[in-house]
Amino acid sequence: MHDLDASGDSELRIGSLFSGYGGLDLAVEHVFNAKTVWFSELNEPVARVFSHHWPGAPNLGDITTIDWSRVEPVDILIGGFPCQDVSTVGKRAGLAPGTRSGLWAHMAVAIDALQPEWVVIENVRGLLSSPAIRPPSEGDDHDRRNPDDATPDGATLRGMEPDPWHLGDNAARHLRALGAVLGDLADLRLDARWIGLPASLVGAPHQRFRIFALARRTVPHPAGWRRTHRAAERLSTRCERDEGRSRCRTRSSTSRSTDRLAHRAGEPSRRRCGP
């Protein structure tokens, strides 16, 4: 849908997940001078809107049934996974197996299979505070632990923990949804930066605060390096701390690139998941 800049870098390919009407696609296409080549949207009426604007992009359908080994590789994978379970106006079930927001796990599988150079994620403010629950790892048990207590029989424990297994097994703070997403990206060998943007920042008469994350492979994939190295050179990241809050901004050598991304990203989402 976006008219490519013929004078810019070679065309990059975008794969779109949880696509909606394509607002995030527009922003990423403009910033990266890229083209969306396929999308995944389960809601049929919404998918028809997307197909109207991107007639050449096939809809892969339900993300939970896609065989990624048969999908065309892309340079940029984008998605705003469902926000209902992390939204501040919902029941806050969190990022957990079996929840709609838990479909993030399927996006992580797609990242692992397709190995894109860039990943762009969008979601609501509640991603910062909603809990995340990890499924138990296969084979995660205590069979290999030392069956004996760490303290000899009859010794005075004094101020020590009475249970020998309370030595850091439980985190002092609960895992939050954004932390889980960033941790997964790190496990997938991606460096990530995130920022929170209100729609009012780009002139909208409302807040509609949204979280955006931009991730890049730490080691470029050989097959995609030639297509992306010039785009990567144009992009640099700068993080600054403002009143105790990290604010990360992505800038390009063209002075208006970030403004275009913020402007497009600030457009209202079809998923009404809170202010």
XYZ file of N, CA and C in Angstrom:
825
model
N 0.828 -1.205 0.000
C 0.000 0.000 0.000
C 0.861 1.254 0.000
N 1.969 1.234 0.720
C 2.871 2.381 0.781
C 3.655 2.501 -0.518
N 3.715 3.708 -1.090
C 4.508 3.941 -2.289
C 5.977 3.966 -1.906
N 6.750 3.040 -2.471
C 8.154 2.936 -2.116
C 8.945 4.098 -2.679
N 9.951 4.497 -1.937
C 10.859 5.547 -2.363
C 11.913 4.927 -3.272
N 11.809 5.194 -4.557
C 12.714 4.577 -5.517
C 14.153 4.990 -5.310
N 14.371 6.142 -4.674
C 15.728 6.621 -4.454
C 16.346 6.071 -3.175
N 15.549 5.318 -2.398
C 16.037 4.808 -1.116
C 16.682 3.447 -1.254
N 16.742 2.723 -0.127
C 17.380 1.418 -0.102
C 16.525 0.392 -0.832
N 17.118 -0.777 -1.080
C 16.390 -1.849 -1.733
C 15.196 -2.254 -0.868
N 14.152 -2.726 -1.525
C 12.897 -3.012 -0.851
C 13.038 -4.135 0.169
N 12.565 -3.892 1.379
C 12.531 -4.901 2.434
C 11.137 -5.503 2.495
N 11.054 -6.742 2.949
C 9.788 -7.457 2.995
C 9.289 -7.535 4.435
N 7.992 -7.300 4.601
C 7.356 -7.318 5.921
C 6.383 -8.482 5.992
N 6.431 -9.215 7.097
C 5.404 -10.185 7.442
C 4.608 -9.632 8.608
N 3.295 -9.657 8.510
C 2.430 -8.991 9.490
C 1.578 -10.009 10.236
N 1.636 -9.966 11.581
C 0.838 -10.849 12.429
C -0.165 -10.035 13.232
N -1.333 -10.642 13.522
C -2.402 -9.930 14.249
C -2.643 -8.583 13.552
N -2.858 -8.614 12.261
C -2.689 -7.435 11.407
C -3.744 -6.357 11.580
N -4.991 -6.746 11.925
C -6.025 -5.725 12.019
C -6.240 -5.052 10.679
N -6.433 -3.738 10.710
C -6.653 -3.018 9.456
C -5.346 -2.551 8.828
N -4.204 -2.744 9.516
C -2.919 -2.441 8.913
C -2.275 -1.151 9.357
N -2.665 -0.601 10.500
C -2.068 0.656 10.966
C -0.581 0.537 11.237
N -0.173 -0.547 11.902
C 1.244 -0.742 12.195
C 2.028 -0.989 10.902
N 1.409 -1.672 9.964
C 2.057 -1.931 8.681
C 2.400 -0.621 7.971
N 1.465 0.321 7.992
C 1.707 1.612 7.343
C 2.924 2.308 7.946
N 3.002 2.306 9.281
C 4.110 2.986 9.945
C 5.443 2.346 9.579
N 5.498 1.014 9.644
C 6.752 0.317 9.379
C 7.139 0.432 7.905
N 6.164 0.374 7.020
C 6.469 0.542 5.592
C 7.091 1.906 5.322
N 6.569 2.938 5.948
C 7.078 4.290 5.722
C 8.495 4.450 6.267
N 8.743 3.935 7.453
C 10.057 4.125 8.074
C 11.137 3.304 7.379
N 10.817 2.058 7.030
C 11.820 1.170 6.454
C 11.809 1.149 4.923
N 10.888 1.903 4.317
C 10.739 1.839 2.864
C 10.548 0.380 2.432
N 9.565 -0.271 3.058
C 9.373 -1.710 2.906
C 7.988 -2.009 2.352
N 7.747 -3.281 2.097
C 6.480 -3.723 1.520
C 5.975 -4.949 2.266
N 4.696 -4.941 2.642
C 4.073 -6.081 3.308
C 3.758 -7.152 2.271
N 4.300 -8.365 2.486
C 4.144 -9.426 1.485
C 3.164 -10.508 1.924
N 2.861 -10.604 3.203
C 1.818 -11.490 3.681
C 1.355 -11.036 5.069
N 0.181 -11.493 5.474
C -0.331 -11.114 6.790
C -1.113 -12.263 7.392
N -1.378 -12.151 8.685
C -2.138 -13.167 9.411
C -3.205 -12.464 10.243
N -4.459 -12.682 9.868
C -5.586 -12.066 10.586
C -6.745 -13.048 10.601
N -7.231 -13.371 11.813
C -8.285 -14.365 11.974
C -9.673 -13.796 11.715
N -9.889 -12.519 12.030
C -11.195 -11.888 11.881
C -11.449 -11.614 10.393
N -12.400 -12.298 9.808
C -12.602 -12.222 8.360
C -13.018 -10.843 7.860
N -13.979 -10.148 8.509
C -14.317 -8.805 8.024
C -13.126 -7.845 8.058
N -12.340 -7.930 9.118
C -11.163 -7.067 9.217
C -10.132 -7.463 8.165
N -9.983 -8.764 7.945
C -9.036 -9.238 6.939
C -9.408 -8.739 5.550
N -10.698 -8.594 5.281
C -11.120 -8.071 3.975
C -10.701 -6.618 3.799
N -10.754 -5.848 4.893
C -10.283 -4.463 4.828
C -8.795 -4.431 4.516
N -8.039 -5.283 5.199
C -6.597 -5.343 4.959
C -6.313 -5.734 3.508
N -6.999 -6.757 3.008
C -6.775 -7.233 1.644
C -7.146 -6.184 0.612
N -8.103 -5.328 0.941
C -8.475 -4.254 0.014
C -7.305 -3.294 -0.197
N -6.554 -3.011 0.859
C -5.443 -2.067 0.771
C -4.135 -2.751 0.369
N -4.016 -4.054 0.653
C -2.828 -4.824 0.247
C -3.303 -6.024 -0.573
N -3.794 -5.806 -1.778
C -4.392 -6.900 -2.553
C -3.418 -8.017 -2.911
N -2.139 -7.730 -2.933
C -1.171 -8.754 -3.304
C -0.642 -9.570 -2.153
N -1.097 -9.280 -0.925
C -0.585 -9.982 0.262
C -1.573 -11.062 0.686
N -1.183 -12.325 0.671
C -2.095 -13.391 1.097
C -2.268 -13.406 2.608
N -3.444 -13.835 3.039
C -3.733 -13.971 4.470
C -3.432 -15.404 4.896
N -2.495 -15.567 5.825
C -2.120 -16.890 6.305
C -3.108 -17.438 7.323
N -4.044 -16.595 7.790
C -5.090 -17.062 8.683
C -4.653 -17.196 10.132
N -5.214 -18.171 10.811
C -5.015 -18.398 12.242
C -3.534 -18.661 12.538
N -2.937 -17.827 13.370
C -1.501 -17.954 13.669
C -1.180 -19.268 14.352
N -2.143 -19.857 15.050
C -1.871 -21.097 15.775
C -1.790 -22.316 14.857
N -2.197 -22.161 13.592
C -2.193 -23.305 12.674
C -1.193 -23.140 11.532
N -0.401 -22.081 11.540
C 0.522 -21.821 10.435
C 1.750 -22.730 10.540
N 2.114 -23.337 9.416
C 3.355 -24.108 9.322
C 4.435 -23.160 8.817
N 5.283 -22.670 9.727
C 6.236 -21.622 9.366
C 7.314 -22.109 8.419
N 7.504 -23.415 8.322
C 8.496 -23.930 7.379
C 8.053 -23.739 5.930
N 6.765 -23.437 5.728
C 6.243 -23.250 4.377
C 5.959 -21.781 4.069
N 6.369 -20.884 4.959
C 6.069 -19.459 4.804
C 7.281 -18.721 4.236
N 7.018 -17.775 3.341
C 8.084 -16.972 2.743
C 8.825 -16.184 3.814
N 10.148 -16.285 3.883
C 10.909 -15.510 4.871
C 10.759 -14.010 4.620
N 10.888 -13.236 5.695
C 10.765 -11.779 5.579
C 11.931 -11.121 6.305
N 12.144 -9.843 6.001
C 13.191 -9.078 6.659
C 12.705 -8.461 7.964
N 11.409 -8.127 8.012
C 10.817 -7.476 9.179
C 9.541 -8.214 9.555
N 9.432 -8.626 10.802
C 8.213 -9.268 11.294
C 7.565 -8.338 12.300
N 6.292 -8.040 12.103
C 5.614 -7.081 12.973
C 4.336 -7.701 13.530
N 3.863 -7.175 14.660
C 2.614 -7.663 15.213
C 2.221 -6.964 16.496
N 0.934 -6.744 16.641
C 0.369 -6.272 17.903
C -0.493 -7.390 18.462
N 0.113 -8.294 19.236
C -0.631 -9.461 19.724
C -1.781 -9.029 20.627
N -2.817 -9.865 20.797
C -4.035 -9.463 21.507
C -3.765 -8.837 22.872
N -4.504 -7.771 23.146
C -4.240 -6.989 24.355
C -5.261 -7.214 25.464
N -6.314 -8.003 25.200
C -7.414 -8.090 26.161
C -6.979 -8.519 27.559
N -6.022 -9.418 27.655
C -5.646 -9.971 28.956
C -4.556 -9.179 29.668
N -4.002 -8.163 28.993
C -3.027 -7.293 29.650
C -3.553 -5.865 29.789
N -4.722 -5.595 29.226
C -5.281 -4.252 29.281
C -5.667 -3.855 30.705
N -5.506 -2.588 31.018
C -5.864 -2.091 32.350
C -7.368 -2.077 32.561
N -8.161 -2.204 31.504
C -9.625 -2.218 31.663
C -10.187 -3.633 31.575
N -9.312 -4.634 31.486
C -9.763 -6.016 31.428
C -9.621 -6.706 32.767
N -9.703 -8.032 32.760
C -9.605 -8.815 33.986
C -8.165 -9.122 34.380
N -7.222 -8.702 33.515
C -5.797 -8.779 33.839
C -5.332 -10.221 34.061
N -5.803 -11.122 33.212
C -5.329 -12.502 33.314
C -3.850 -12.594 33.002
N -3.357 -11.640 32.228
C -1.928 -11.555 31.980
C -1.462 -12.350 30.773
N -0.158 -12.331 30.597
C 0.487 -13.053 29.501
C 0.722 -14.474 29.990
N -0.180 -15.372 29.659
C -0.130 -16.716 30.224
C -0.667 -17.714 29.204
N -0.263 -18.975 29.313
C -0.802 -20.006 28.418
C -2.318 -20.075 28.515
N -2.986 -20.155 27.364
C -4.432 -20.251 27.344
C -5.162 -18.923 27.267
N -4.466 -17.807 27.450
C -5.099 -16.499 27.324
C -4.921 -15.980 25.897
N -5.744 -14.987 25.532
C -5.601 -14.399 24.199
C -4.269 -13.670 24.066
N -3.876 -12.959 25.113
C -2.578 -12.282 25.059
C -1.435 -13.288 25.030
N -1.687 -14.493 25.523
C -0.677 -15.532 25.490
C -0.315 -15.984 24.084
N -1.069 -15.492 23.073
C -0.723 -15.801 21.688
C 0.626 -15.194 21.298
N 1.177 -14.328 22.163
C 2.534 -13.851 21.934
C 3.487 -15.030 21.727
N 3.250 -16.138 22.414
C 4.131 -17.297 22.287
C 4.198 -17.782 20.843
N 3.091 -17.668 20.110
C 3.091 -18.083 18.706
C 3.868 -17.097 17.836
N 3.849 -15.827 18.203
C 4.680 -14.868 17.481
C 6.151 -15.157 17.725
N 6.488 -15.543 18.948
C 7.875 -15.895 19.250
C 8.316 -17.111 18.435
N 7.416 -18.075 18.249
C 7.726 -19.244 17.418
C 7.997 -18.807 15.980
N 7.187 -17.858 15.491
C 7.384 -17.356 14.125
C 8.734 -16.667 13.980
N 9.121 -15.895 14.992
C 10.428 -15.225 14.959
C 11.543 -16.258 14.890
N 11.425 -17.297 15.696
C 12.453 -18.323 15.735
C 12.555 -19.055 14.393
N 11.414 -19.278 13.745
C 11.405 -20.030 12.490
C 11.872 -19.186 11.306
N 11.433 -17.921 11.258
C 11.703 -17.081 10.089
C 13.017 -16.314 10.190
N 13.500 -16.091 11.404
C 14.769 -15.384 11.619
C 14.810 -14.020 10.904
N 13.834 -13.148 11.150
C 13.880 -11.826 10.521
C 14.989 -10.970 11.117
N 15.421 -9.966 10.368
C 16.440 -9.044 10.870
C 15.852 -8.080 11.897
N 14.592 -7.719 11.707
C 13.927 -6.744 12.571
C 12.596 -7.299 13.044
N 12.201 -6.917 14.253
C 10.883 -7.241 14.800
C 10.302 -5.969 15.409
N 9.039 -5.686 15.088
C 8.346 -4.521 15.645
C 7.083 -5.014 16.336
N 6.900 -4.598 17.597
C 5.769 -5.050 18.418
C 5.021 -3.847 18.958
N 3.704 -3.951 18.984
C 2.852 -2.879 19.543
C 1.867 -3.495 20.516
N 1.606 -2.789 21.632
C 0.571 -3.232 22.561
C 0.194 -2.084 23.492
N -0.699 -2.385 24.433
C -1.251 -1.352 25.302
C -0.355 -1.096 26.515
N -0.684 -0.024 27.260
C 0.078 0.351 28.450
C 0.132 -0.768 29.488
N -0.934 -1.564 29.568
C -0.989 -2.624 30.564
C 0.112 -3.645 30.435
N 0.817 -3.666 29.308
C 1.947 -4.574 29.138
C 3.023 -4.305 30.193
N 3.068 -3.065 30.713
C 4.073 -2.697 31.704
C 3.782 -3.275 33.078
N 2.511 -3.535 33.373
C 2.147 -3.919 34.737
C 1.450 -5.267 34.853
N 0.941 -5.807 33.764
C 0.240 -7.093 33.841
C 1.219 -8.229 34.125
N 0.764 -9.256 34.823
C 1.663 -10.375 35.146
C 1.918 -11.266 33.936
N 2.983 -12.002 34.004
C 3.295 -13.017 32.999
C 3.557 -14.326 33.712
N 2.989 -15.382 33.189
C 3.148 -16.707 33.786
C 3.792 -17.615 32.757
N 4.890 -18.228 33.129
C 5.604 -19.120 32.234
C 5.072 -20.542 32.380
N 4.890 -21.241 31.258
C 4.543 -22.667 31.374
C 5.729 -23.426 31.936
N 5.493 -24.486 32.704
C 6.624 -25.254 33.261
C 7.465 -25.847 32.147
N 8.766 -25.727 32.283
C 9.662 -26.278 31.276
C 9.615 -27.793 31.303
N 9.774 -28.402 30.133
C 9.748 -29.855 30.045
C 10.917 -30.432 30.844
N 10.590 -31.362 31.720
C 11.623 -31.975 32.543
C 12.064 -31.122 33.713
N 11.303 -30.058 34.032
C 11.685 -29.173 35.128
C 11.198 -29.778 36.447
N 12.034 -30.516 37.108
C 11.670 -31.122 38.387
C 12.891 -31.077 39.314
N 12.782 -31.717 40.440
C 13.840 -31.657 41.450
C 14.567 -32.992 41.595
N 14.516 -33.808 40.557
C 15.120 -35.137 40.673
C 16.616 -35.065 40.951
N 17.283 -34.008 40.444
C 18.740 -33.950 40.580
C 19.185 -33.142 41.793
N 18.249 -32.704 42.629
C 18.639 -31.901 43.778
C 19.263 -32.779 44.870
N 20.014 -32.139 45.742
C 20.621 -32.839 46.866
C 19.522 -33.175 47.882
N 19.292 -34.451 48.182
C 18.193 -34.803 49.103
C 18.471 -34.411 50.551
N 19.716 -34.103 50.892
C 20.051 -33.769 52.272
C 19.936 -32.273 52.514
N 19.654 -31.917 53.774
C 19.619 -30.518 54.151
C 21.014 -29.920 54.085
N 21.066 -28.616 53.855
C 22.356 -27.942 53.783
C 22.967 -27.754 55.168
N 22.154 -27.895 56.221
C 22.632 -27.684 57.591
C 22.665 -29.024 58.331
N 23.762 -29.346 59.009
C 23.840 -30.624 59.737
C 22.735 -30.731 60.781
N 22.341 -31.967 61.078
C 21.305 -32.208 62.080
C 21.728 -31.632 63.424
N 20.804 -30.996 64.102
C 21.077 -30.465 65.423
C 21.675 -29.076 65.424
N 22.057 -28.548 64.265
C 22.651 -27.213 64.222
C 21.563 -26.160 64.395
N 21.930 -25.035 65.014
C 20.995 -23.931 65.203
C 20.924 -23.102 63.924
N 19.722 -22.951 63.384
C 19.573 -22.230 62.121
C 19.669 -20.734 62.313
N 19.321 -20.247 63.514
C 19.321 -18.819 63.809
C 18.506 -18.064 62.767
N 19.121 -17.157 62.032
C 18.345 -16.337 61.086
C 18.315 -16.893 59.688
N 18.804 -18.148 59.516
C 18.823 -18.723 58.180
C 17.439 -19.218 57.783
N 17.242 -19.386 56.502
C 15.956 -19.875 56.011
C 15.762 -21.316 56.452
N 14.615 -21.650 57.050
C 14.402 -23.006 57.528
C 14.253 -24.022 56.399
N 13.783 -23.586 55.241
C 13.575 -24.498 54.117
C 14.786 -24.405 53.187
N 15.525 -25.515 52.994
C 16.743 -25.444 52.168
C 16.474 -25.087 50.717
N 15.198 -25.177 50.286
C 14.897 -24.871 48.879
C 14.422 -23.449 48.680
N 14.438 -22.628 49.698
C 14.087 -21.214 49.556
C 15.364 -20.392 49.420
N 16.175 -20.775 48.460
C 17.436 -20.085 48.229
C 17.416 -19.411 46.863
N 16.367 -18.648 46.611
C 16.298 -17.904 45.362
C 15.430 -18.551 44.301
N 14.691 -19.621 44.651
C 13.821 -20.247 43.659
C 12.701 -19.312 43.221
N 12.217 -18.501 44.132
C 11.120 -17.589 43.828
C 11.643 -16.165 43.697
N 11.265 -15.500 42.597
C 11.725 -14.137 42.363
C 11.110 -13.185 43.381
N 11.854 -12.160 43.737
C 11.348 -11.183 44.692
C 10.197 -10.387 44.093
N 10.231 -10.173 42.781
C 9.164 -9.457 42.098
C 8.560 -10.345 41.023
N 7.266 -10.191 40.818
C 6.585 -10.983 39.802
C 7.034 -10.558 38.412
N 7.095 -11.521 37.503
C 7.440 -11.231 36.122
C 6.298 -10.488 35.460
N 6.609 -9.390 34.802
C 5.609 -8.608 34.090
C 5.599 -8.975 32.613
N 4.490 -8.628 31.939
C 4.301 -9.039 30.552
C 5.395 -8.494 29.637
N 5.718 -7.203 29.771
C 6.757 -6.646 28.913
C 8.102 -7.303 29.189
N 8.388 -7.588 30.454
C 9.629 -8.268 30.794
C 9.710 -9.642 30.154
N 8.581 -10.349 30.095
C 8.558 -11.670 29.460
C 8.822 -11.550 27.965
N 8.202 -10.549 27.330
C 8.405 -10.345 25.887
C 9.864 -10.013 25.596
N 10.435 -9.085 26.367
C 11.833 -8.703 26.146
C 12.772 -9.871 26.425
N 12.442 -10.671 27.437
C 13.254 -11.844 27.731
C 13.213 -12.860 26.603
N 12.032 -13.061 26.028
C 11.915 -13.977 24.891
C 12.722 -13.468 23.700
N 12.664 -12.169 23.451
C 13.429 -11.598 22.346
C 14.927 -11.805 22.571
N 15.370 -11.637 23.813
C 16.785 -11.870 24.120
C 17.158 -13.334 23.893
N 16.266 -14.251 24.298
C 16.522 -15.674 24.072
C 16.610 -15.988 22.581
N 15.897 -15.200 21.755
C 15.907 -15.400 20.307
C 17.046 -14.636 19.635
N 17.977 -14.126 20.448
C 19.180 -13.424 19.966
C 18.846 -12.103 19.279
N 17.919 -11.372 19.886
C 17.528 -10.061 19.384
C 17.785 -9.008 20.455
N 18.342 -7.886 20.064
C 18.465 -6.726 20.940
C 17.216 -5.872 20.775
N 16.614 -5.450 21.881
C 15.340 -4.733 21.801
C 15.396 -3.401 22.536
N 14.662 -2.436 22.027
C 14.417 -1.163 22.681
C 12.909 -0.920 22.663
N 12.400 -0.259 23.699
C 10.961 0.011 23.733
C 10.697 1.436 24.155
N 9.502 1.907 23.820
C 9.090 3.262 24.158
C 7.577 3.286 24.341
N 7.089 4.167 25.198
C 5.662 4.398 25.352
C 5.296 5.727 24.704
N 4.279 5.724 23.848
C 3.877 6.931 23.128
C 2.383 7.179 23.290
N 1.983 8.364 23.753
C 0.567 8.718 23.731
C 0.204 9.264 22.355
N -1.016 9.011 21.936
C -1.460 9.512 20.631
C -1.454 11.040 20.592
N -1.606 11.677 21.757
C -1.604 13.137 21.807
C -0.258 13.712 21.389
N 0.796 12.900 21.461
C 2.118 13.370 21.072
C 2.175 13.747 19.599
N 1.306 13.133 18.810
C 1.289 13.447 17.383
C 0.017 14.198 16.990
N -0.602 14.852 17.978
C -1.703 15.755 17.677
C -3.098 15.213 17.862
N -3.259 13.958 18.277
C -4.604 13.419 18.491
C -5.217 14.024 19.757
N -6.545 14.205 19.794
C -7.196 14.815 20.966
C -7.478 13.808 22.084
N -6.613 12.823 22.245
C -6.775 11.815 23.295
C -5.406 11.223 23.583
N -5.330 10.440 24.676
C -4.047 9.875 25.081
C -3.730 8.572 24.339
N -4.544 7.550 24.544
C -4.328 6.231 23.909
C -2.855 5.838 23.913
N -2.330 5.695 25.094
C -0.916 5.364 25.297
C -0.629 3.957 24.776
N 0.428 3.805 23.999
C 0.798 2.511 23.438
C 2.288 2.239 23.639
N 2.610 0.964 23.793
C 3.990 0.514 23.923
C 4.461 -0.016 22.567
N 5.631 0.436 22.145
C 6.234 -0.055 20.906
C 7.623 -0.601 21.226
N 7.936 -1.749 20.661
C 9.259 -2.349 20.831
C 9.868 -2.600 19.458
N 11.133 -2.260 19.324
C 11.889 -2.496 18.097
C 13.066 -3.397 18.442
N 13.176 -4.527 17.767
C 14.240 -5.484 18.042
C 15.007 -5.797 16.769
N 16.306 -6.019 16.921
C 17.173 -6.322 15.793
C 18.063 -7.507 16.144
N 18.325 -8.335 15.176
C 19.194 -9.489 15.394
C 20.583 -9.026 15.824
N 21.141 -9.698 16.812
C 22.488 -9.348 17.262
C 23.537 -9.789 16.244
N 23.269 -10.897 15.552
C 24.147 -11.371 14.479
C 23.301 -11.453 13.217
N 23.525 -10.577 12.236
C 22.683 -10.570 11.031
C 22.659 -11.923 10.336
N 21.499 -12.293 9.834
C 21.340 -13.541 9.109
C 21.983 -13.399 7.735
N 22.844 -14.334 7.315
C 23.561 -14.189 6.038
C 22.646 -13.970 4.848
N 21.474 -14.633 4.844
C 20.588 -14.522 3.690
C 19.964 -13.147 3.562
N 19.810 -12.455 4.692
C 19.138 -11.163 4.627
C 20.062 -9.977 4.777
N 21.354 -10.210 4.964
C 22.266 -9.118 5.263
C 22.356 -8.111 4.129
N 22.441 -8.584 2.904
C 22.600 -7.662 1.787
C 21.401 -6.737 1.636
N 20.209 -7.250 2.008
C 19.014 -6.424 1.863
C 18.882 -5.403 2.978
N 19.485 -5.697 4.142
C 19.187 -4.878 5.320
C 20.341 -4.039 5.831
N 21.578 -4.273 5.376
C 22.693 -3.589 6.032
C 22.649 -2.091 5.788
N 22.174 -1.664 4.616
C 22.107 -0.223 4.384
C 20.993 0.419 5.207
N 19.882 -0.296 5.353
C 18.808 0.229 6.210
C 19.272 0.295 7.655
N 20.037 -0.697 8.083
C 20.530 -0.708 9.459
C 21.482 0.446 9.712
N 22.276 0.790 8.699
C 23.223 1.888 8.873
C 22.495 3.218 9.057
N 21.288 3.332 8.492
C 20.558 4.578 8.620
C 19.877 4.715 9.969
N 19.761 3.603 10.686
C 19.049 3.626 11.959
C 20.020 3.538 13.124
N 19.868 4.414 14.088
C 20.662 4.339 15.316
C 19.715 4.499 16.487
N 20.097 3.985 17.626
C 19.228 4.064 18.793
C 19.849 4.935 19.857
N 19.015 5.740 20.493
C 19.465 6.556 21.596
C 18.488 6.413 22.741
N 19.007 6.093 23.912
C 18.168 5.942 25.095
C 18.516 7.034 26.096
N 17.525 7.643 26.685
C 17.758 8.650 27.706
C 16.834 8.387 28.885
N 17.283 8.736 30.054
C 16.484 8.547 31.262
C 15.869 9.883 31.653
N 14.541 9.888 31.761
C 13.827 11.121 32.045
C 12.959 10.924 33.277
N 13.287 11.566 34.344
C 12.540 11.516 35.601
C 12.357 10.072 36.068
N 13.453 9.316 36.024
C 13.431 7.954 36.514
C 12.803 6.954 35.580
N 12.422 7.387 34.359
C 11.790 6.468 33.420
C 12.621 6.396 32.160
N 12.916 5.180 31.697
C 13.702 5.015 30.478
C 12.826 5.342 29.285
N 13.363 6.187 28.401
C 12.648 6.528 27.183
C 13.600 6.276 26.030
N 13.261 5.317 25.205
C 14.155 4.933 24.123
C 13.577 5.412 22.807
N 14.413 6.062 22.021
C 13.975 6.596 20.749
C 14.811 6.013 19.623
N 14.156 5.743 18.527
C 14.864 5.260 17.361
C 14.890 6.377 16.336
N 16.082 6.710 15.846
C 16.234 7.804 14.906
C 16.894 7.319 13.629
N 16.534 7.910 12.524
C 17.192 7.602 11.267
C 17.947 8.833 10.810
N 18.797 8.649 9.786
C 19.566 9.782 9.297
C 18.666 10.811 8.647
N 17.479 10.361 8.203
C 16.533 11.336 7.669
C 15.747 11.901 8.833
N 15.711 13.215 8.958
C 15.210 13.842 10.175
C 13.754 13.525 10.454
N 12.972 13.136 9.422
C 11.544 12.952 9.628
C 11.140 11.502 9.829
N 12.058 10.553 9.777
C 11.676 9.136 9.824
C 10.973 8.779 11.118
N 11.537 9.195 12.256
C 10.924 8.864 13.545
C 9.584 9.556 13.700
N 9.483 10.794 13.226
C 8.218 11.501 13.301
C 7.135 10.758 12.522
N 7.513 10.196 11.374
C 6.525 9.458 10.586
C 6.088 8.211 11.320
N 7.026 7.495 11.952
C 6.668 6.302 12.702
C 5.743 6.645 13.858
N 6.081 7.684 14.618
C 5.244 8.079 15.754
C 3.867 8.514 15.285
N 3.816 9.239 14.171
C 2.539 9.726 13.662
C 1.659 8.564 13.253
N 2.218 7.623 12.496
C 1.430 6.486 12.057
C 1.046 5.602 13.227
N 1.995 5.368 14.130
C 1.733 4.490 15.267
C 0.703 5.088 16.203
N 0.571 6.399 16.204
C -0.366 7.048 17.110
C -1.804 6.963 16.671
N -2.054 6.438 15.464
C -3.417 6.312 15.000
C -4.148 5.273 15.838
N -5.454 5.479 16.121
C -6.194 4.564 16.988
C -6.176 3.141 16.446
N -6.093 2.177 17.351
C -6.101 0.768 16.970
C -7.534 0.273 16.899
N -7.745 -0.779 16.094
C -9.093 -1.335 16.006
C -9.476 -2.066 17.282
N -8.477 -2.502 18.065
C -8.765 -3.231 19.290
C -8.903 -2.236 20.441
N -10.111 -1.991 20.884
C -10.350 -1.013 21.927
C -10.088 -1.665 23.280
N -8.870 -1.538 23.742
C -8.441 -2.221 24.960
C -8.118 -1.229 26.064
N -8.768 -0.107 26.089
C -8.534 0.822 27.176
C -7.908 2.100 26.698
N -7.842 3.098 27.596
C -7.325 4.409 27.212
C -5.840 4.361 26.945
